[in-house]
Short mmCIF file of C-alpha atoms and ligand atoms in Angstrom, two decimals:
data_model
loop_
_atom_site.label_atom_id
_atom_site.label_comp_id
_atom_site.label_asym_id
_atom_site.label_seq_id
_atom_site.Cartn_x
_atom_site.Cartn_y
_atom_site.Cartn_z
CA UNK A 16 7.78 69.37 80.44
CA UNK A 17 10.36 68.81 78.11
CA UNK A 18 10.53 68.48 74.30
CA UNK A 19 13.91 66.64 73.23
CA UNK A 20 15.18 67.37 69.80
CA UNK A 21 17.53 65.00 67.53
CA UNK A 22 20.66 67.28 68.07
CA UNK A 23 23.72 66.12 66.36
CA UNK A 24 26.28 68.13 67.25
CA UNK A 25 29.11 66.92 69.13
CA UNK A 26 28.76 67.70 73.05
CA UNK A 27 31.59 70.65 72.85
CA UNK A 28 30.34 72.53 69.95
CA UNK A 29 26.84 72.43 70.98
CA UNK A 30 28.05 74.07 74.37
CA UNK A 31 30.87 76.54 72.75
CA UNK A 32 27.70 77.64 70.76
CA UNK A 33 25.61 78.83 73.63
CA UNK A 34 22.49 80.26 72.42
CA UNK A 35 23.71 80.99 68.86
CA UNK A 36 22.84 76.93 68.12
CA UNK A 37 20.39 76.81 65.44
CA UNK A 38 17.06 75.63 67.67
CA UNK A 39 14.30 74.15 65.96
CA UNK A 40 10.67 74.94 66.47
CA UNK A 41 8.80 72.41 66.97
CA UNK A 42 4.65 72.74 67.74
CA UNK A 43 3.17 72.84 70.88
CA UNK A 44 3.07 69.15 72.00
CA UNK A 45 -0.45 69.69 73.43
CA UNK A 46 -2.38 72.01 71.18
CA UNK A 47 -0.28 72.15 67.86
CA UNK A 48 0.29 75.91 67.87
CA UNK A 49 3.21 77.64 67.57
CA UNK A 50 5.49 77.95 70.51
CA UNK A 51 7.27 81.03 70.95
CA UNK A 52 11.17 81.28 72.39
CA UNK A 53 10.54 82.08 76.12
CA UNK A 54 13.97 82.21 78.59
CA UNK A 55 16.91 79.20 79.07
CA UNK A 56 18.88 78.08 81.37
CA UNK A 57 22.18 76.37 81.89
CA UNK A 58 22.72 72.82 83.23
CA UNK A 59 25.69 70.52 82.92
CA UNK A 60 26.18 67.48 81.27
CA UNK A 61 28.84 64.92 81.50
CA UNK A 62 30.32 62.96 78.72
CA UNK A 63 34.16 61.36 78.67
CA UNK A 64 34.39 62.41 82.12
CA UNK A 65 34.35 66.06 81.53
CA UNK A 66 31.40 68.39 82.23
CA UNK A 67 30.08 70.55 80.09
CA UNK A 68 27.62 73.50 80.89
CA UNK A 69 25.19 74.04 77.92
CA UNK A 70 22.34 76.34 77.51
CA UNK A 71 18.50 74.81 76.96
CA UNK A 72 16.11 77.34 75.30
CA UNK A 73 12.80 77.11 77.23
CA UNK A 74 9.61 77.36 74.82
CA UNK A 75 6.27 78.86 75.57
CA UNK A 76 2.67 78.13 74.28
CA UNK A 77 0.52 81.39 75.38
CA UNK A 78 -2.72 79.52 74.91
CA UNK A 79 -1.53 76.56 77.01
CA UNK A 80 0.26 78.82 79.27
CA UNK A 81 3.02 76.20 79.27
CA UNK A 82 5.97 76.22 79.04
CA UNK A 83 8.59 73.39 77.64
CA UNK A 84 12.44 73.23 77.72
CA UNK A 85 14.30 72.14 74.21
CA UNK A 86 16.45 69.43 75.55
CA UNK A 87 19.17 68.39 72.70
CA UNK A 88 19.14 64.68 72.35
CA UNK A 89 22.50 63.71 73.94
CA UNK A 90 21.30 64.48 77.32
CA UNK A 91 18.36 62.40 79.16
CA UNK A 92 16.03 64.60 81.58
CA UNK A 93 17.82 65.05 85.48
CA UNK A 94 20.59 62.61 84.66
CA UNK A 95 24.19 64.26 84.26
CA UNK A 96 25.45 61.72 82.25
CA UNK A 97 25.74 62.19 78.30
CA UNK A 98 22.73 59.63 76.64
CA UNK A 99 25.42 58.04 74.80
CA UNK A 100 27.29 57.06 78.29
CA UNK A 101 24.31 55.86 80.11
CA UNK A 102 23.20 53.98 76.83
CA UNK A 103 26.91 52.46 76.51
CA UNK A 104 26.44 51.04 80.10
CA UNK A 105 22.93 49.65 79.43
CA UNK A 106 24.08 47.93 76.04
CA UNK A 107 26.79 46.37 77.34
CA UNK A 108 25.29 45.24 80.63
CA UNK A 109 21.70 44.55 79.37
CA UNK A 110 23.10 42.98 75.93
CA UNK A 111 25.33 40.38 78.50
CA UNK A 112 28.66 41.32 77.53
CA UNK A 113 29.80 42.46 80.85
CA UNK A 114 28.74 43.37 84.66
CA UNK A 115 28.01 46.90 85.59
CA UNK A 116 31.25 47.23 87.44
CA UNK A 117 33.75 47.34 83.99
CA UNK A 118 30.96 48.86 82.51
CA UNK A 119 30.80 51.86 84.70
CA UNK A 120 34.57 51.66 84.70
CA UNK A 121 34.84 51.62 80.73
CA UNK A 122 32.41 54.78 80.68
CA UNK A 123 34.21 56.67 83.84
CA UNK A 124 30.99 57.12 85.82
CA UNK A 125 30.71 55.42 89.33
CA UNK A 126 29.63 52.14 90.23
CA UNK A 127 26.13 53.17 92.23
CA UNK A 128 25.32 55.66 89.01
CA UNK A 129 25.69 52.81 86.60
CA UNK A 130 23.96 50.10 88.81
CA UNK A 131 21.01 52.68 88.90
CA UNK A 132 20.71 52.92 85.50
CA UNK A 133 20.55 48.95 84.49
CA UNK A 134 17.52 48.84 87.34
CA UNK A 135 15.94 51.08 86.04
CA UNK A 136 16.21 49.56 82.27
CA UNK A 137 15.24 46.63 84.09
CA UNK A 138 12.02 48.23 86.33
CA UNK A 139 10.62 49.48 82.92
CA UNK A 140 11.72 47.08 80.47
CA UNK A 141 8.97 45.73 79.63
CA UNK A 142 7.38 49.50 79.15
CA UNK A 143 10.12 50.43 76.77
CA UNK A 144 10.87 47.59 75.02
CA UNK A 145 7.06 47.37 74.21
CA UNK A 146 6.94 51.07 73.30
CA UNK A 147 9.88 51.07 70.50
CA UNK A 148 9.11 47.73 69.56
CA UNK A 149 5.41 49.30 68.12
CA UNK A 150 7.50 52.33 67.16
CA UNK A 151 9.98 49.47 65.32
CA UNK A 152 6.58 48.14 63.54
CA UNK A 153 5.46 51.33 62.52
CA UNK A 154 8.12 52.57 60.96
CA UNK A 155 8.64 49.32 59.11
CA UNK A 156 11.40 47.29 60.94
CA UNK A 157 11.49 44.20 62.39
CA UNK A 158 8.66 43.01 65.41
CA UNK A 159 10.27 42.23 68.14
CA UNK A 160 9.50 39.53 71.23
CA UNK A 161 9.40 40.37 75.02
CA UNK A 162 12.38 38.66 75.81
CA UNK A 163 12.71 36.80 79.25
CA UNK A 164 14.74 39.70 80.60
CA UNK A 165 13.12 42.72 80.60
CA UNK A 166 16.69 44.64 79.83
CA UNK A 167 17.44 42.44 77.30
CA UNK A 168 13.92 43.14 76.12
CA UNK A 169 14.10 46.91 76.20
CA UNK A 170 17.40 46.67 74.50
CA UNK A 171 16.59 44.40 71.13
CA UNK A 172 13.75 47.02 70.93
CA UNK A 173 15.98 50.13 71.55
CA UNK A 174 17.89 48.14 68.32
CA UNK A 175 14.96 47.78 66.03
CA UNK A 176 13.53 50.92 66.41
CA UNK A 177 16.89 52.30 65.83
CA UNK A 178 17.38 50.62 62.64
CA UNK A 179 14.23 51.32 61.08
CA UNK A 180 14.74 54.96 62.15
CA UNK A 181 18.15 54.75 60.21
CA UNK A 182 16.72 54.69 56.81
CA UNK A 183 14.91 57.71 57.47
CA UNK A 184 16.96 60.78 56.66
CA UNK A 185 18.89 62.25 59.23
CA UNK A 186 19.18 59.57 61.93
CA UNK A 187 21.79 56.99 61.34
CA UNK A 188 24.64 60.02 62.37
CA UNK A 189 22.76 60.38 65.57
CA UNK A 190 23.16 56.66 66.66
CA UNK A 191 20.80 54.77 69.08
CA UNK A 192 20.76 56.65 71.91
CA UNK A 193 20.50 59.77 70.79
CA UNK A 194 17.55 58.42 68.82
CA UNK A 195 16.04 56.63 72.19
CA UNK A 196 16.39 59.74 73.75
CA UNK A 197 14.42 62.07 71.18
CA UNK A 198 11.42 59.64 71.23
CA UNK A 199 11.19 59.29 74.99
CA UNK A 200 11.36 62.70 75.64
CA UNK A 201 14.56 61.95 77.14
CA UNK A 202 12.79 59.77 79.89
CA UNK A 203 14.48 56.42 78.70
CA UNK A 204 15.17 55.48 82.34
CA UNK A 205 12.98 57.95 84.22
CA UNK A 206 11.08 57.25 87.07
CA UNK A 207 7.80 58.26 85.18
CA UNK A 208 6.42 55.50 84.07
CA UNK A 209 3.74 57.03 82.00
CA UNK A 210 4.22 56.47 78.30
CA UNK A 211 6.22 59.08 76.74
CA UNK A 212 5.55 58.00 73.29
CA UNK A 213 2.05 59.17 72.98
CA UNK A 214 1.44 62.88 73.17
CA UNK A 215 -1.98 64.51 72.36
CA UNK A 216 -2.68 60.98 70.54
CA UNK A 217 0.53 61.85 68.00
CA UNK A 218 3.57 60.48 68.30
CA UNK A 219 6.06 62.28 69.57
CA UNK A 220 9.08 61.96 66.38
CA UNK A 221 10.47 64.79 65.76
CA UNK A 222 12.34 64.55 62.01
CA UNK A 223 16.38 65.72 62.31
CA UNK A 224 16.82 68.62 60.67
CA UNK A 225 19.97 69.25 59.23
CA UNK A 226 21.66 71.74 61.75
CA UNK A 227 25.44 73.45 61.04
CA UNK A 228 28.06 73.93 63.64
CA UNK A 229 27.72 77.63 63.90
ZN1 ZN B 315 -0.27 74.68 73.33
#
């Protein structure tokens, strides 16, 4: 399982730093208790059509037996494709200012990749957009209303959430996606349909903590 964290440093720094980035420590999403820094491994991750290869710190709960990787918010879980990229693409597409095919050319990712992404926004839009919209609510923004499209839906919800988010410290310098992936556990357009907003009945909103480039 995988905890996401509101990361803010820029792609290349975060991946120059290697394992010297300042990780937090979150609690154990299931029992509370203190999780304890386990292993890591590398993966890539694409952004302005270079790839990067950045280290994720795996956590461990001993009680739990469990173990969770620290995923920094500009990636989303198995997709290569920097949040910010794949949220670009669903903005403009979902939002109606374009097709997917100058979308996907705008953000340098292929055609298929791009097209999978807005079906999927569209599969679970109605999920998502119902998920930050109560997140939008709670945290004192605006309600939002299912939309007719589902994308559309997802997307004015993705927005509100965002912007009530942004007068909490630390998240306007993240920007949307980075924030849509922290709360979704980076499963914004997973296949998991399950709701990632709930764990152990808490929510899962991890505060940004202010973190140096080392
Ligand atoms: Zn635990």
């Amino acid at each position: 399982m995988a905890i996401v964290w509101p990361c803010p440093l820029p792609v290349d720094v975060y991946a120059a730093a290697g394992r010297a980035v300042e990780f937090p420590r979150p609690d154990c999403p299931s029992c509370a208790g203190p999780l304890v820094l386990w292993s890591g491994y590398r993966r890539h991750v694409r952004e302005a059509g270079r790839c990067w290869k950045i280290f994720v710190p795996r956590l461990r709960c001993t009680p739990c037996r469990v173990s969770h990787a620290l995923l920094p918010a500009f990636v989303l879980a198995w997709r290569l494709d920097a949040a910010d990229t794949v949220g670009a693409v669903l903005g403009q597409v979902a939002g109606g200012v374009c097709g997917v095919r100058p979308a996907a050319a705008r953000a340098g990712v292929p055609y298929t990749t791009a097209r999978g992404w807005v079906r999927r926004l569209r599969a679970r839009g109605l999920e998502l957009g119902t998920g930050f919209a109560a997140l939008a609510v709670e945290l004192g923004g605006q309600a939002i209303r299912p939309a007719a499209e589902p994308g559309r839906f997802a997307l004015a919800a993705v927005g509100a959430a965002f912007a009530a988010a942004a007068g909490l410290p630390g998240w306007l310098q993240l920007g949307a996606w980075r924030f849509a992936s922290s709360v979704s556990g980076g499963r914004l357009i997973a296949a998991n349909a399950g709701s990632p907003f709930l764990v152990a009945g808490k929510r899962r909103f991890m505060p940004p903590v202010p973190s140096a480039p080392p």
